[in-house]
Amino acid sequence: MKLQDLKHAGLRKWVTEVAELTKPEAIVICDGSEAHYRQLMDEMIASGLATPLNPDKKPGCVNFLSDVSDVARVENRTYISSAKQEDAGPTNNWIDPVGLKKTLNGLYDGSMKGRTMYVIPFSMGPIGSNIAKIGVEITDSAYVVTNMMIMTRVGTKVLDVLGNDGYYVPCLHSVGKPLAEGESDHGKWPCAPIEKKYIAHFPETREIWSYGSGYGGNALLGKKCLALRIASVIARDEGWLAEHMLILKISNPEGVVKYVTAAFPSACGKTNLAMLVPTIPGWKVETIGDDIAWMKFGKDGRLYAINPEAGFFGVAPGTSKDSNPNALIAASKNTIFTNVGLTEDKDIWWEGIGYDAPGKLTDWTGNEWVQNKADKSQKPAAHPNARFTAPAAQCPSIAPEWEDPNGVPVDAILFGGRRPHTIPLVHQARDWNHGVFLGSIVGSEITAAALDLKVGTVRRDPFAMLPFCGYHMGEYFKHWIKIGTRTTVDKLPKIFYVNWFRKTDDGKWLWPGYGENSRVLKWVFEACAGTAKSVDTPIGIMPTIDAIDRPEGVSEADMAELLKVDREGWLKEVEDVRANHYPKFGEHLPKELSHMLDVLESNLKDCCGGKCCC
Ligand code: GTP
Ligand code: SPV
Ligand code: MN
């Protein structure tokens, strides 16, 4: 398809203007066909950017090795460029849009020289459904095109829905590495240095301009940029929620179904929970989505969730037959791997895959690597944020209704993060506003999913949306409070706070996690059904000590520790939220939340005066 064949005059004009600025060698409109996918993959294999994997072991799969500066999202180069700085709020980087566009126009000038410019029409959500949002990404990266073809719905069908004048979110992307006459990438991942990377969002005009990075959330612009940062602004205006949440379906042995969404920060277990294989007999978990949920009210006054994506961009390390067999099967064919280790016979390997590295590997930096388990400081073969891009339809646990444009009715919302201490295995909010409070104070140890942060330190990551909220976080809290007033209490999802990541003093996991998390989901299910054994505590509603069956290896004392109200730890939380977290939001902090903080503090202080269970 040629540029002239684009029926949509506005789109044709935008593509023409971008081409004039970026000066590509050719323009290709992506039709979304398998033939185009194959052609692009063959080109990238021929140029040495992609390594084809062993067709007997991983048919249709490739591995890419990225640049060291391009292995994860870069939060300090990500901008919410609203007209007023106040509207971006205290948690986002802000640059005045006029200045930023000037800088970026300078960088985009000639940035696609020697490269093909691809135009990707894509739909977040099933094509043509009334909840879907259309975007068009212009990019000079074939890696981005092929990943977008897995992660979203791409092609001429989207252009048909767009018609002559339909609305789309323009998403501009360049890797920022123009090629001189006759120059090629020579198998080297193209990108710009960190200080030239910009992941820019213009919330008022609903535009995304990304420059200099080819990786994941920085470059696949339908995902974090559109479906979260821009969509959160649209959701605020239209009265719904765009969230960093998995969506799962859980059925009890009698076949009763509940739907659960869960917001955990990056690399904190969403994909794993979404694909969980229960260890308790008769229970079943199926997957609707693993990263993003759009939740809107249905006519019946309940919140319905849809997964706007079509694939999984999942963390590879730690994924094994034991921890997440469904992800391994989903990624066993037609999958793009990025930054994993490769065996001599061109199979994948990564830390935590469940078996030792078979012989010599090529690590993610392209060097020979031989496992040395005695050397605790050995660098990993796979980058800790190595990823697989796999079609959702290939996942054995995918629920039949995963593409239902009406979404699924949400019974429970979980918040969580990596907290080695203080936060119990599970507790339940007393009501919606208490749940919003719990979401607002979520903290988590930083993971390798962001390049520029210190791994392991705890930071507040409200609603797991710290890097993904497109406007003032205090206003976002208010939006959540408001959502709770839009329906009757009985129709609202129940809210829970979970923590799979408690550690003992000698650094061991106190809870085995993964499939064993089904025991906690069962209690959540029962709490929604009104049959859970629970007790009121200063921090909220908690399971009684015998309410959750203990998995092997968890003693009664461990369980008591996991379900304890750590009064001193919580008082420190209160102090930190009061001194360091909430003050950031100033006048934008909803009074309901400061009230909840006061209630929590007085509950904790009074707890020996009656209510206490600790
Ligand atoms: P993003 O794609 O970055 O949003 O990550 P995610 O939230 O989907 O996290 P994912 O499920 O990919 O898990 C990230 C890492 O946490 C992997 O290395 C997992 O093995 C590990 N993990 C997931 N669930 C558990 C758990 O229950 N317990 C423990 N200890 N580790 C877990
Ligand atoms: C995350 O970091 O939360 C991810 C990976 O899901 S990325 O698409 O790179 O944002
Ligand atoms: Mn994510």
mmCIF file of N, CA and C in Angstrom, residues 297-304 410-411 430-433 480-495:
data_model
loop_
_atom_site.group_PDB
_atom_site.id
_atom_site.type_symbol
_atom_site.label_atom_id
_atom_site.label_comp_id
_atom_site.label_asym_id
_atom_site.label_seq_id
_atom_site.Cartn_x
_atom_site.Cartn_y
_atom_site.Cartn_z
ATOM 1 N N PHE A 297 -17.760 1.623 33.508
ATOM 2 C CA PHE A 297 -19.032 1.168 34.075
ATOM 3 C C PHE A 297 -19.921 0.578 32.991
ATOM 4 N N GLY A 298 -20.528 -0.571 33.307
ATOM 5 C CA GLY A 298 -21.536 -1.148 32.432
ATOM 6 C C GLY A 298 -22.903 -0.580 32.797
ATOM 7 N N LYS A 299 -23.882 -0.922 32.004
ATOM 8 C CA LYS A 299 -25.253 -0.426 32.245
ATOM 9 C C LYS A 299 -25.773 -0.869 33.607
ATOM 10 N N ASP A 300 -25.253 -2.014 34.100
ATOM 11 C CA ASP A 300 -25.715 -2.526 35.392
ATOM 12 C C ASP A 300 -25.002 -1.871 36.572
ATOM 13 N N GLY A 301 -24.165 -0.873 36.302
ATOM 14 C CA GLY A 301 -23.498 -0.161 37.387
ATOM 15 C C GLY A 301 -22.246 -0.839 37.907
ATOM 16 N N ARG A 302 -21.836 -1.940 37.259
ATOM 17 C CA ARG A 302 -20.588 -2.583 37.679
ATOM 18 C C ARG A 302 -19.447 -2.115 36.796
ATOM 19 N N LEU A 303 -18.222 -2.289 37.304
ATOM 20 C CA LEU A 303 -17.038 -1.922 36.505
ATOM 21 C C LEU A 303 -16.645 -3.112 35.638
ATOM 22 N N TYR A 304 -16.442 -2.875 34.359
ATOM 23 C CA TYR A 304 -16.052 -3.928 33.410
ATOM 24 C C TYR A 304 -14.640 -3.637 32.904
ATOM 25 N N VAL A 410 -15.687 -6.740 37.171
ATOM 26 C CA VAL A 410 -14.600 -6.885 38.150
ATOM 27 C C VAL A 410 -15.169 -7.065 39.559
ATOM 28 N N ASP A 411 -14.761 -8.158 40.211
ATOM 29 C CA ASP A 411 -15.192 -8.424 41.578
ATOM 30 C C ASP A 411 -14.190 -7.888 42.597
ATOM 31 N N ARG A 430 -11.581 -1.722 54.071
ATOM 32 C CA ARG A 430 -12.936 -1.743 54.665
ATOM 33 C C ARG A 430 -13.983 -1.239 53.683
ATOM 34 N N ASP A 431 -13.580 -0.309 52.833
ATOM 35 C CA ASP A 431 -14.519 0.222 51.837
ATOM 36 C C ASP A 431 -13.709 0.808 50.673
ATOM 37 N N TRP A 432 -14.394 1.382 49.710
ATOM 38 C CA TRP A 432 -13.738 1.882 48.498
ATOM 39 C C TRP A 432 -12.641 2.912 48.821
ATOM 40 N N ASN A 433 -13.009 3.917 49.642
ATOM 41 C CA ASN A 433 -12.018 4.968 49.915
ATOM 42 C C ASN A 433 -10.802 4.421 50.662
ATOM 43 N N TRP A 480 -10.101 8.499 41.333
ATOM 44 C CA TRP A 480 -10.453 7.191 41.909
ATOM 45 C C TRP A 480 -11.548 7.337 42.975
ATOM 46 N N ILE A 481 -11.431 8.358 43.836
ATOM 47 C CA ILE A 481 -12.455 8.591 44.867
ATOM 48 C C ILE A 481 -13.801 8.833 44.186
ATOM 49 N N LYS A 482 -13.771 9.642 43.127
ATOM 50 C CA LYS A 482 -15.005 9.987 42.420
ATOM 51 C C LYS A 482 -15.653 8.745 41.793
ATOM 52 N N ILE A 483 -14.824 7.879 41.221
ATOM 53 C CA ILE A 483 -15.347 6.643 40.609
ATOM 54 C C ILE A 483 -16.185 5.867 41.635
ATOM 55 N N GLY A 484 -15.727 5.898 42.901
ATOM 56 C CA GLY A 484 -16.431 5.175 43.970
ATOM 57 C C GLY A 484 -17.805 5.741 44.286
ATOM 58 N N THR A 485 -18.084 6.966 43.810
ATOM 59 C CA THR A 485 -19.399 7.576 44.090
ATOM 60 C C THR A 485 -20.354 7.387 42.909
ATOM 61 N N ARG A 486 -19.865 6.773 41.841
ATOM 62 C CA ARG A 486 -20.658 6.686 40.612
ATOM 63 C C ARG A 486 -21.618 5.501 40.563
ATOM 64 N N THR A 487 -21.548 4.646 41.589
ATOM 65 C CA THR A 487 -22.434 3.480 41.593
ATOM 66 C C THR A 487 -22.770 3.129 43.036
ATOM 67 N N THR A 488 -23.545 2.083 43.241
ATOM 68 C CA THR A 488 -23.871 1.723 44.625
ATOM 69 C C THR A 488 -22.767 0.843 45.204
ATOM 70 N N VAL A 489 -22.625 0.893 46.510
ATOM 71 C CA VAL A 489 -21.514 0.220 47.196
ATOM 72 C C VAL A 489 -21.441 -1.267 46.849
ATOM 73 N N ASP A 490 -22.600 -1.916 46.750
ATOM 74 C CA ASP A 490 -22.610 -3.363 46.491
ATOM 75 C C ASP A 490 -22.071 -3.700 45.099
ATOM 76 N N LYS A 491 -22.056 -2.722 44.186
ATOM 77 C CA LYS A 491 -21.595 -3.001 42.819
ATOM 78 C C LYS A 491 -20.096 -2.753 42.650
ATOM 79 N N LEU A 492 -19.507 -2.051 43.632
ATOM 80 C CA LEU A 492 -18.077 -1.730 43.502
ATOM 81 C C LEU A 492 -17.222 -2.961 43.787
ATOM 82 N N PRO A 493 -16.108 -3.107 43.068
ATOM 83 C CA PRO A 493 -15.185 -4.200 43.413
ATOM 84 C C PRO A 493 -14.660 -4.023 44.836
ATOM 85 N N LYS A 494 -14.353 -5.135 45.489
ATOM 86 C CA LYS A 494 -13.682 -5.072 46.792
ATOM 87 C C LYS A 494 -12.185 -4.880 46.530
ATOM 88 N N ILE A 495 -11.525 -4.193 47.449
ATOM 89 C CA ILE A 495 -10.112 -3.868 47.215
ATOM 90 C C ILE A 495 -9.215 -4.541 48.270
#
